[in-house]
XYZ file of C-alpha atoms in Angstrom:
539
model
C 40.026 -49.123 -17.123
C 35.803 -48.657 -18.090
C 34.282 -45.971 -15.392
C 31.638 -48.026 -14.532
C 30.279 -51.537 -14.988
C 28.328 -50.561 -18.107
C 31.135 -49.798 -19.857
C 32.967 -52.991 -18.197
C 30.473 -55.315 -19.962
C 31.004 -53.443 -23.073
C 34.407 -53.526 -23.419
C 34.603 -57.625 -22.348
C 31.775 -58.241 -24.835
C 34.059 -56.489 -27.727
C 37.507 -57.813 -26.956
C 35.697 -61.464 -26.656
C 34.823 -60.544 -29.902
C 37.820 -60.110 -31.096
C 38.797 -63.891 -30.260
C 40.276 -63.512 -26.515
C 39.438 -66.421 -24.193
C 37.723 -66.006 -21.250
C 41.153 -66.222 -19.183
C 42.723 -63.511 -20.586
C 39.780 -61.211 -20.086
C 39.753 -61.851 -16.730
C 43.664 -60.848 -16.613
C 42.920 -57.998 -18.841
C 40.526 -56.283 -16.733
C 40.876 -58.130 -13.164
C 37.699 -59.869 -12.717
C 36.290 -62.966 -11.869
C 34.810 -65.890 -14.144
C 31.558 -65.013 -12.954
C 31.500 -61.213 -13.989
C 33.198 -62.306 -17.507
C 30.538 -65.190 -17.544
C 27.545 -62.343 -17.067
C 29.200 -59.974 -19.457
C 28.820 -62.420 -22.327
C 25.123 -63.125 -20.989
C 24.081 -59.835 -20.799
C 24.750 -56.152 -21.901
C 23.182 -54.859 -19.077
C 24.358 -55.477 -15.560
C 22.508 -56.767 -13.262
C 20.996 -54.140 -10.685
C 22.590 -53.754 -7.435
C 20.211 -56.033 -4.795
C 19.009 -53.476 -2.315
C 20.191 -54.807 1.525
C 18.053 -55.783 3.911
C 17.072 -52.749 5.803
C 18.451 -52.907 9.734
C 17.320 -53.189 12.922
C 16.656 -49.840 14.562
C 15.746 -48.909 18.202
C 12.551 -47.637 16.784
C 11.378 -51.154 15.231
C 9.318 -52.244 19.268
C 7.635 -48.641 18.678
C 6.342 -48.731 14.609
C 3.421 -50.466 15.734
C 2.125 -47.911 18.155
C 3.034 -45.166 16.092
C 0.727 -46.678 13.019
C -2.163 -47.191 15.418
C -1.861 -43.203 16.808
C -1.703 -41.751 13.101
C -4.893 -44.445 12.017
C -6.899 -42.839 15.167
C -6.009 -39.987 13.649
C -7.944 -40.389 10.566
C -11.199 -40.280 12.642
C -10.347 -37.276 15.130
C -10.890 -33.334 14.290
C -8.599 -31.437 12.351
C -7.511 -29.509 15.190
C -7.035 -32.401 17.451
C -4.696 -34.591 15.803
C -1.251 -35.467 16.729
C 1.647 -34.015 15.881
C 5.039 -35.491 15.739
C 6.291 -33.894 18.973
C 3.290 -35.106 20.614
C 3.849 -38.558 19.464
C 7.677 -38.988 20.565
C 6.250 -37.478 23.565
C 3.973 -40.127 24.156
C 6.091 -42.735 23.328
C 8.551 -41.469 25.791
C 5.834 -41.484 28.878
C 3.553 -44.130 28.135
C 6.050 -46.750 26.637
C 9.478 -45.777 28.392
C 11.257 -44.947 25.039
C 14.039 -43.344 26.240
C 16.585 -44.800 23.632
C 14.791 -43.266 20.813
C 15.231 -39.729 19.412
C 12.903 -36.806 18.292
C 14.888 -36.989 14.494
C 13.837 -40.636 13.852
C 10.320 -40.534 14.788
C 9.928 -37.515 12.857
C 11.676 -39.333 9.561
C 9.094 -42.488 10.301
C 6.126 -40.334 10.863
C 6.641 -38.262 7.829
C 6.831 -41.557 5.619
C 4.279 -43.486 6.829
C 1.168 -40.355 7.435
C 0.863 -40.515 3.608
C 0.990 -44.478 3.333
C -1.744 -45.264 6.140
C -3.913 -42.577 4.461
C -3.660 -44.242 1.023
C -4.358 -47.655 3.209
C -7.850 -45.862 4.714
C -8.997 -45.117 0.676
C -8.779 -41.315 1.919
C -6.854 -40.368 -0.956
C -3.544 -38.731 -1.648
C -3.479 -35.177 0.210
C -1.941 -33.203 -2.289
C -3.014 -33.937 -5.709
C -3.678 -31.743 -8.458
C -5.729 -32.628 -11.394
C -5.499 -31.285 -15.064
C -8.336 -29.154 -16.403
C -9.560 -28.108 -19.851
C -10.445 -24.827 -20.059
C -13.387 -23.543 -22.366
C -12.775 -20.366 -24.145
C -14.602 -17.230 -23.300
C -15.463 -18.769 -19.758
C -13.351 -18.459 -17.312
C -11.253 -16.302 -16.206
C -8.952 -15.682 -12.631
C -8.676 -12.420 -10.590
C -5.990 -11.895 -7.615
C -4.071 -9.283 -6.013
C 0.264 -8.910 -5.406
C 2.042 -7.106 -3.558
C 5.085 -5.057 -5.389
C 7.773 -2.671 -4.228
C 8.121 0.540 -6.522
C 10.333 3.392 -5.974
C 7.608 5.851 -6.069
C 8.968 9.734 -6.684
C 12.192 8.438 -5.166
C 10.890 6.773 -2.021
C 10.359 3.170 -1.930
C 6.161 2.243 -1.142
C 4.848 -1.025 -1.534
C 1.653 -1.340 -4.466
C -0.196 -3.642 -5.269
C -0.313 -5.320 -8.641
C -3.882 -6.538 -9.770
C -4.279 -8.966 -12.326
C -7.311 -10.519 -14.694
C -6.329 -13.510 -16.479
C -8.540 -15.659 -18.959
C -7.841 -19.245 -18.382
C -8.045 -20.527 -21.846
C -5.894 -18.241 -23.374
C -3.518 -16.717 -20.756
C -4.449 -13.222 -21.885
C -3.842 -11.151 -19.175
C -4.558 -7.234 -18.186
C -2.445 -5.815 -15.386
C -2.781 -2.460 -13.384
C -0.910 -1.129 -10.536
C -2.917 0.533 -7.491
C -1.423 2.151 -4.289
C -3.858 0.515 -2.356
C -5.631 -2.784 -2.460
C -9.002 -1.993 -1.638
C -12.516 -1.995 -3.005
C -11.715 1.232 -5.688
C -8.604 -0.243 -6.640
C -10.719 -3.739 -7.332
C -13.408 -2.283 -9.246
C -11.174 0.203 -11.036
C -8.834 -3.248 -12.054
C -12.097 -4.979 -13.603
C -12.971 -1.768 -15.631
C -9.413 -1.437 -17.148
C -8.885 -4.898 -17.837
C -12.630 -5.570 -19.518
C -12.354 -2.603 -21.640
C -8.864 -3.366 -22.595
C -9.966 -6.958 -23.180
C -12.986 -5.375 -25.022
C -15.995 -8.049 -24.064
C -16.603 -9.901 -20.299
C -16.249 -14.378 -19.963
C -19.476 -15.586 -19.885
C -18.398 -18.564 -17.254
C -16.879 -18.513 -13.871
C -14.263 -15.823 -12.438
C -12.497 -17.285 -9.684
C -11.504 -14.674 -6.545
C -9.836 -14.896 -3.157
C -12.074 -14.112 -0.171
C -10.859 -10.129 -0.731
C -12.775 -8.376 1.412
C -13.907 -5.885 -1.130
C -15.532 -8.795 -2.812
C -17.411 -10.840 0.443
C -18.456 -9.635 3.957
C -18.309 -13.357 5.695
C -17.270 -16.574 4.472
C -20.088 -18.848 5.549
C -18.754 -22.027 7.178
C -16.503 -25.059 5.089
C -18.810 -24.606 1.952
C -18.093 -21.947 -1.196
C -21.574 -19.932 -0.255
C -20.556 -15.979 0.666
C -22.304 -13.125 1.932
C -20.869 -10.658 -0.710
C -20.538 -6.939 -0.222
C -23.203 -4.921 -1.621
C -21.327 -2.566 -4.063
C -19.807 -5.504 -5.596
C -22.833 -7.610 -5.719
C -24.087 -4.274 -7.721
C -20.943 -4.131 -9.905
C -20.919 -7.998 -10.707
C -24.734 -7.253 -12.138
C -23.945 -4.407 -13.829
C -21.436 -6.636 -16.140
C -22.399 -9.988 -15.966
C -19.923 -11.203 -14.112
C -20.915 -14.680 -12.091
C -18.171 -15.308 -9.473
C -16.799 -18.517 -7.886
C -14.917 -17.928 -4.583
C -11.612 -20.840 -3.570
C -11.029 -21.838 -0.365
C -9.645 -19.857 1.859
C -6.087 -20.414 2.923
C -3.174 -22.058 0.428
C -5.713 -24.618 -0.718
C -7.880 -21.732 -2.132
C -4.548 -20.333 -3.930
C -4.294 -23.573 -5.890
C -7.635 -23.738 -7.270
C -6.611 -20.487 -9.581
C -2.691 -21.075 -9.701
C -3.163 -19.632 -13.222
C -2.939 -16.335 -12.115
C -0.896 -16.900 -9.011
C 1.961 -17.845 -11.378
C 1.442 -15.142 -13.680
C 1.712 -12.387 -11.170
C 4.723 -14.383 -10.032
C 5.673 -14.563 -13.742
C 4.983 -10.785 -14.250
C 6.686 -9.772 -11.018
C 10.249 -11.466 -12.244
C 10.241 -10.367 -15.695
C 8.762 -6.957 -15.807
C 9.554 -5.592 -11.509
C 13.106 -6.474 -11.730
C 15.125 -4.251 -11.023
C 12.927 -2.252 -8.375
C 11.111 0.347 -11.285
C 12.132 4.160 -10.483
C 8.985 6.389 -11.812
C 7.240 9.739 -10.780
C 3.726 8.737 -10.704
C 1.541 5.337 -10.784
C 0.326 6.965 -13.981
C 3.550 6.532 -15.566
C 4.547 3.205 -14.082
C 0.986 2.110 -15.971
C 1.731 3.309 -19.152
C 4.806 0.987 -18.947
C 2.577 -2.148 -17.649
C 0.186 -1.564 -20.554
C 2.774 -1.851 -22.878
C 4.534 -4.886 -21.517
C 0.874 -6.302 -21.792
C 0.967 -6.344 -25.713
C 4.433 -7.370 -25.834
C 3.572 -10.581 -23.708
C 0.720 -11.455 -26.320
C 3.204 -12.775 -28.472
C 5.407 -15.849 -26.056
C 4.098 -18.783 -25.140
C 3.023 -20.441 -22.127
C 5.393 -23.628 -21.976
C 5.083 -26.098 -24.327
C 1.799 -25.270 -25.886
C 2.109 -25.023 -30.216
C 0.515 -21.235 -30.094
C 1.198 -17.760 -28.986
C -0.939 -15.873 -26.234
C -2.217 -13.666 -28.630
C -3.324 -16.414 -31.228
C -4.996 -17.883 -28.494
C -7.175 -15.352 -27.850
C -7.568 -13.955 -31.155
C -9.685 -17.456 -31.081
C -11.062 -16.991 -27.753
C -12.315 -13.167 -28.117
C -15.610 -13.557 -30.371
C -16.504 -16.219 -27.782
C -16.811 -13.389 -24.970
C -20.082 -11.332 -24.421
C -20.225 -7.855 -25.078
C -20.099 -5.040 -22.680
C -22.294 -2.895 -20.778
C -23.262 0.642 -22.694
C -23.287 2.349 -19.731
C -20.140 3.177 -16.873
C -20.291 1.885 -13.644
C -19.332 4.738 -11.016
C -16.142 3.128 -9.042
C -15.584 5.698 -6.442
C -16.655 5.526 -3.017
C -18.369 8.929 -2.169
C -17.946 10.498 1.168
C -19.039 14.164 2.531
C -16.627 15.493 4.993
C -16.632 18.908 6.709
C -13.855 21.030 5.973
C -12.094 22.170 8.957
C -10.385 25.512 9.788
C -7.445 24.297 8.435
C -8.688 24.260 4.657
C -8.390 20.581 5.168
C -10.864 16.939 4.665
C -10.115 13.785 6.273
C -10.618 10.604 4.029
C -9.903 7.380 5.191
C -7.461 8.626 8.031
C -5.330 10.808 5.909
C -6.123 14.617 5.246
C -6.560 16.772 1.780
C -6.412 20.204 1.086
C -9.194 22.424 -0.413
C -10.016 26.302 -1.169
C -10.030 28.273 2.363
C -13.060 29.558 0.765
C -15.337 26.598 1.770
C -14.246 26.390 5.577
C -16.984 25.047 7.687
C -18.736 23.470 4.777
C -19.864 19.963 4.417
C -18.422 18.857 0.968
C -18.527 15.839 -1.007
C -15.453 13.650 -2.386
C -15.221 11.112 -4.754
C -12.350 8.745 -3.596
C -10.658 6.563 -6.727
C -8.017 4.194 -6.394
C -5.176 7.015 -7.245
C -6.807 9.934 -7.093
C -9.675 11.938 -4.769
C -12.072 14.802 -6.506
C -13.600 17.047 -4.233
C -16.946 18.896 -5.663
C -18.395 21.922 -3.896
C -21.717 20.781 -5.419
C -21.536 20.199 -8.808
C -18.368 22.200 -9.271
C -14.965 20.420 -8.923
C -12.930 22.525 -6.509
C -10.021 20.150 -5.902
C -8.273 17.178 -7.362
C -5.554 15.107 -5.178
C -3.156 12.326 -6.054
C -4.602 9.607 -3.777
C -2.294 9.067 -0.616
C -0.607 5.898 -0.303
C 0.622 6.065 3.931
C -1.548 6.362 6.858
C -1.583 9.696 8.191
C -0.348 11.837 5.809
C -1.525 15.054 4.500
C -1.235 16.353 0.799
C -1.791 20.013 0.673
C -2.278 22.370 -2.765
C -0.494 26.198 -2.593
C -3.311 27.201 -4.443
C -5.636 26.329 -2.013
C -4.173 29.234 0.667
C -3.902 32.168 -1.681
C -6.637 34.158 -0.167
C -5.892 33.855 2.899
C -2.226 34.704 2.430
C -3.013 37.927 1.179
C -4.138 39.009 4.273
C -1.547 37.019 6.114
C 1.793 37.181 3.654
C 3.749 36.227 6.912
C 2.236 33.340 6.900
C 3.965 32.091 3.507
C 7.204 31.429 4.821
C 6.547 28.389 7.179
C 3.335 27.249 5.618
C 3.664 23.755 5.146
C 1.689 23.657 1.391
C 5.116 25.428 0.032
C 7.147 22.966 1.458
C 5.347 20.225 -0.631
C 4.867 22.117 -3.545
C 8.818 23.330 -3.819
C 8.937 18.992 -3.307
C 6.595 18.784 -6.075
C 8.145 20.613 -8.129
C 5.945 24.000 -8.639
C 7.626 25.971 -6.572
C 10.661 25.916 -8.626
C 14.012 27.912 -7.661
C 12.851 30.942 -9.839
C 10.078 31.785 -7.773
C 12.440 31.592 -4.952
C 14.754 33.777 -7.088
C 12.472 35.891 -7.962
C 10.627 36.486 -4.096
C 14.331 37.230 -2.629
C 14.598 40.078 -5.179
C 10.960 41.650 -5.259
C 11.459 41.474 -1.150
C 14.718 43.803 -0.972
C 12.945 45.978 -3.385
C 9.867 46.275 -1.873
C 9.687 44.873 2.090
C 9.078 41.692 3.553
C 5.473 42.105 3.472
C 5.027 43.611 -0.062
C 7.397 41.515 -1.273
C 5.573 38.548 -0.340
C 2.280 39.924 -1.410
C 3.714 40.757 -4.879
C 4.451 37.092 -4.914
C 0.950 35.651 -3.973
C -0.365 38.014 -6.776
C 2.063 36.301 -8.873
C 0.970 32.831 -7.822
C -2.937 33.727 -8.495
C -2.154 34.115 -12.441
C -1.432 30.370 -12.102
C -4.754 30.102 -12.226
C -5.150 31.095 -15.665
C -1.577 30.740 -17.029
C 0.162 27.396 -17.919
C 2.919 26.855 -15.053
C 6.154 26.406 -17.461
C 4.906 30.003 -19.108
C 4.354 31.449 -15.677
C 7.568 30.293 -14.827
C 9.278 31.746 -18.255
C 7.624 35.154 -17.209
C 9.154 35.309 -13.978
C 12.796 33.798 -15.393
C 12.384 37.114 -18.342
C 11.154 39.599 -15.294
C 13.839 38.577 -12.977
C 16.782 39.199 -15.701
C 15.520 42.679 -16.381
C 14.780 43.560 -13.100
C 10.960 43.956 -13.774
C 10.018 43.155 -10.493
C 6.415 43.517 -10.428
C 2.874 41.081 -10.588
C 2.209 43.112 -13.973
C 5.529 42.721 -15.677
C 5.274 38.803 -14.869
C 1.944 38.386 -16.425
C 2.684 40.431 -19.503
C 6.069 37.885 -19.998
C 4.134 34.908 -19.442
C 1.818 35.649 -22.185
C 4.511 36.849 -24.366
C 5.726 33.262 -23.652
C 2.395 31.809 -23.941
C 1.943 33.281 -27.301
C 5.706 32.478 -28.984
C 4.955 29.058 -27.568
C 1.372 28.985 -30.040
C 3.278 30.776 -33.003
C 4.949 29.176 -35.846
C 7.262 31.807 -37.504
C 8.008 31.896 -41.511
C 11.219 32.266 -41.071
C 13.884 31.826 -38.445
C 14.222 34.905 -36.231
C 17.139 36.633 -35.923
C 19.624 36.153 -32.896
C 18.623 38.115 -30.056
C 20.950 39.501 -27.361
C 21.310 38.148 -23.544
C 19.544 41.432 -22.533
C 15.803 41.191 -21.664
C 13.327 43.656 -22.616
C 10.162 44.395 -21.221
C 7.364 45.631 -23.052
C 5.124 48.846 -21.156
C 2.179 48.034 -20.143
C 0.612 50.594 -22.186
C 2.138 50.635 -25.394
C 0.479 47.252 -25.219
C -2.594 48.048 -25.082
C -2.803 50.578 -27.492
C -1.194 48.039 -29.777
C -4.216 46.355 -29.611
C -6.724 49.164 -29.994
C -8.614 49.199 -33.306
C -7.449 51.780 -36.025
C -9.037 55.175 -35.304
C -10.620 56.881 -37.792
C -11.995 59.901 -36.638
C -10.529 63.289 -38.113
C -8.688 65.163 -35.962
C -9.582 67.627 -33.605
C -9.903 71.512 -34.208
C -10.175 74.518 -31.744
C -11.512 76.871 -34.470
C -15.423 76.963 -32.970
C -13.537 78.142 -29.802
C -12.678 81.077 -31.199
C -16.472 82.366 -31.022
C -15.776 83.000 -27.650
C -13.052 85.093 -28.226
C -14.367 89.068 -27.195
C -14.529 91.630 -30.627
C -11.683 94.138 -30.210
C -12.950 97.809 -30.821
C -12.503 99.575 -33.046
C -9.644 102.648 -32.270
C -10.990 105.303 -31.556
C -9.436 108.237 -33.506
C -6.839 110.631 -31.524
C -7.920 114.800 -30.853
């Protein structure tokens, strides 16, 4: 038998073809004369007529319900009804007890749109196509990404610049969403991009963009730093409207960080540093230049190979991005920026300093010198501390070491590796606890001047000939320092498991020029020897 009544009228149509009457259809397929009758008519059936719709215990209450969403039109925004307040009313003012919650909600939700198309308000949600012009317009926003940051899992934030004609767009991760991380996005992305749109850039209300949103129109009272920053490079800036309706004015680059989040963020990425994880992103940005956004005939990157000459040039000079602050260091060797707290030399306790805060990192500069560089924090109320920064002051306090918590972060960091630890537990049952630990900190102030992996080779070669001195370490290091800068001729011959450590002073005389004096004589010495007498001769 046909599956449906398409395939009913075909199959009559082709046996009456065929020469049966219209009889033996009917027996053939068990139908009436009528359907056989419309089959010969018509290919197509005829559609199914829709039934009257039935009476409902809602039908007295339609009315009333119209005339509440109409007065609606006309009242605030904030003062309207909703559909709970409508059954309500229904149930107190007209005794609607036989009705439910379910089917005024179904009525209401159909007819709201209706009335409103009725009034010539419009349809609510409509979105209209637009032509972009190349070189004008572009989209900024911020999105919120997990990362599994050093092995613990932080939320970043992903900020993205996207020109609207072409779909070009630059993308930089930041630990924090704030007014560094903004400015620092806009310098990446325009020199990446190489020239600035000469149109409008559409932006959230971020707050490191505008101070106060001035009532239901687009006008802003913008911060100052980026009213500066927008002059510096031309940028002129259009603002949406706040809320979801705001979000659809530059869906461009809402669904690209969508976009970008699925296809790039997936899995969670594992990395050591932001730095890293942005080496990645800027490569995934040239490999998107060449797909295509739907259906359109050209890539991303022929796009804007036709969009770029259209763009005006950049500024010749930098703009500074960092917010500046001068804290006081405290007894503690320590600054507090923006509630979390830095380490810097001991040497500059109880002075005012001032610190250039980035969007990953924070320089500290004891005037004009830099005296400390930190990996910007990314939780409230934590505290990042250097080793380095201590040194002097564990000299005169070695018990101090132990406990402190800047070796606790640096063994998690990696430079305090297991041969320093190695290398401590011997020199201490050589020399004492406190010498020990001394010899140590000596050891740790030639990181100052050594590379760490060659400091670390010195100690390795000291440690497996039992060289267990500040001296021995340096001398290895530099031996490693120097094998690590020479190429040899040839390949060097095999050497044996046994360390050897080179005296300190056969070193140095190595290195002493040729001399090429003569050699010394003790013959004008022998003017001072006395004359013998002569003997005297014997009676």
């Amino acid at each position: 038998m046909p599956k449906s009544k398409v395939d009913l009228y075909a199959a009559i149509r082709r046996d009456s073809r065929t020469g049966l009457s219209n009889r033996a259809l009917q027996r053939k397929y068990g139908v009436g004369f009528l359907t056989v009758k419309k089959a010969l008519e018509s290919a197509w059936p005829e559609p199914r007529k829709k039934p009257a719709p039935r009476a409902t215990r809602l039908d007295p209450f339609k009315s009333m319900i119209d005339q509440m969403l109409r007065a609606d039109l006309e009242a605030p925004r904030k003062q309207r009804h909703t559909v709970k307040r409508i059954f309500d009313r229904l149930v107190d003012e007209h005794g609607a007890d036989e009705i439910s919650y379910q089917m005024v909600r179904g009525y209401v939700a159909e007819r709201r749109g209706e009335i409103r198309l009725q009034a010539g308000r419009g349809v609510v949600d409509a979105f209209v196509p637009q032509t972009h012009k190349p070189g004008a317009e572009a989209e900024v926003d911020f999105g919120d990404v997990t990362v599994r940051l050093a092995g613990e899992l932080v939320t970043c934030y992903l900020f993205a610049f996207r020109l609207s004609y072409s779909g070009e767009a630059v993308h930089r991760i930041f630990a924090s969403a704030g007014q560094e991380a903004f400015f620092e996005g806009h310098v990446h992305a325009l020199n990446t991009l190489g020239e600035v749109p000469t149109g409008k850039v559409r932006y959230d209300n971020l707050r490191a963009a505008v101070a106060r949103v001035l009532g239901f129109s687009r006008q802003r009272i913008e911060a100052e730093r980026w009213t500066a920053f927008r002059s510096h490079y031309g940028l002129d800036a259009l603002y949406c409207q706040p809320g979801i309706r705001g979000a659809h004015e530059k869906g461009g680059v809402e669904g690209q960080i969508g976009w970008f989040r699925r296809n790039h963020l997936v899995p969670v990425p594992e990395v050591a540093t932001l730095a890293e994880l942005n080496a990645m992103i800027d490569r995934w940005d040239e490999e998107d230049e060449a797909r295509r956004i739907r259906s359109r005939p050209r890539t991303i990157g022929e796009y804007f190979a036709a969009e770029q000459p259209l763009l005006a040039p950049l500024p010749d000079e930098p703009f500074e991005t960092g917010r500046l602050f001068t804290p006081r260091v405290d007894r503690y060797g320590q600054i507090g920026v923006r509630n979390n707290r830095y380490s810097v030399p001991v040497r500059l306790i109880g002075r005012t300093v001032r610190v250039m805060l980035h969007a990953s990192e924070l320089v500290v500069y004891d005037g004009r010198e830099e005296v400390a560089r930190h990996e910007r924090l990314i939780a409230k109320g934590s505290t990042r501390l250097d080793l380095d920064h201590y040194l002097e002051a564990l000299v005169r306090k070695p018990g101090a070491l132990p406990g402190a918590t800047a070796l606790d972060q640096a063994r998690s960091a990696g430079r305090f590796t297991p041969v320093h630890d190695a290398w401590w537990a011997a020199v201490r049952k050589a020399h004492g606890e406190r010498e020990g630990t001394r010899a140590l900190i000596e050891v740790l102030l030639l990181g100052r001047h050594l590379p760490h992996e060659h400091l670390v080779a010195g100690l390795a070669a000291a440690l497996r000939s039992g060289a267990l001195t500040a001296d021995a370490v340096a001398l290895e290091a530099r031996k490693a320092a120097e094998a690590d800068t020479r190429t040899p001729a040839k390949p060097e011959p095999p050497t044996t498991n046994r360390a050897t450590v080179t005296s300190l002073t056969e070193r140095r005389l190595a290195q002493l020029p040729p001399d090429t004096r003569p050699l010394p004589s003790v013959a004008p010495y022998d003017q001072l020897l006395r004359h013998r007498r002569p003997d005297r001769p014997t009676l």
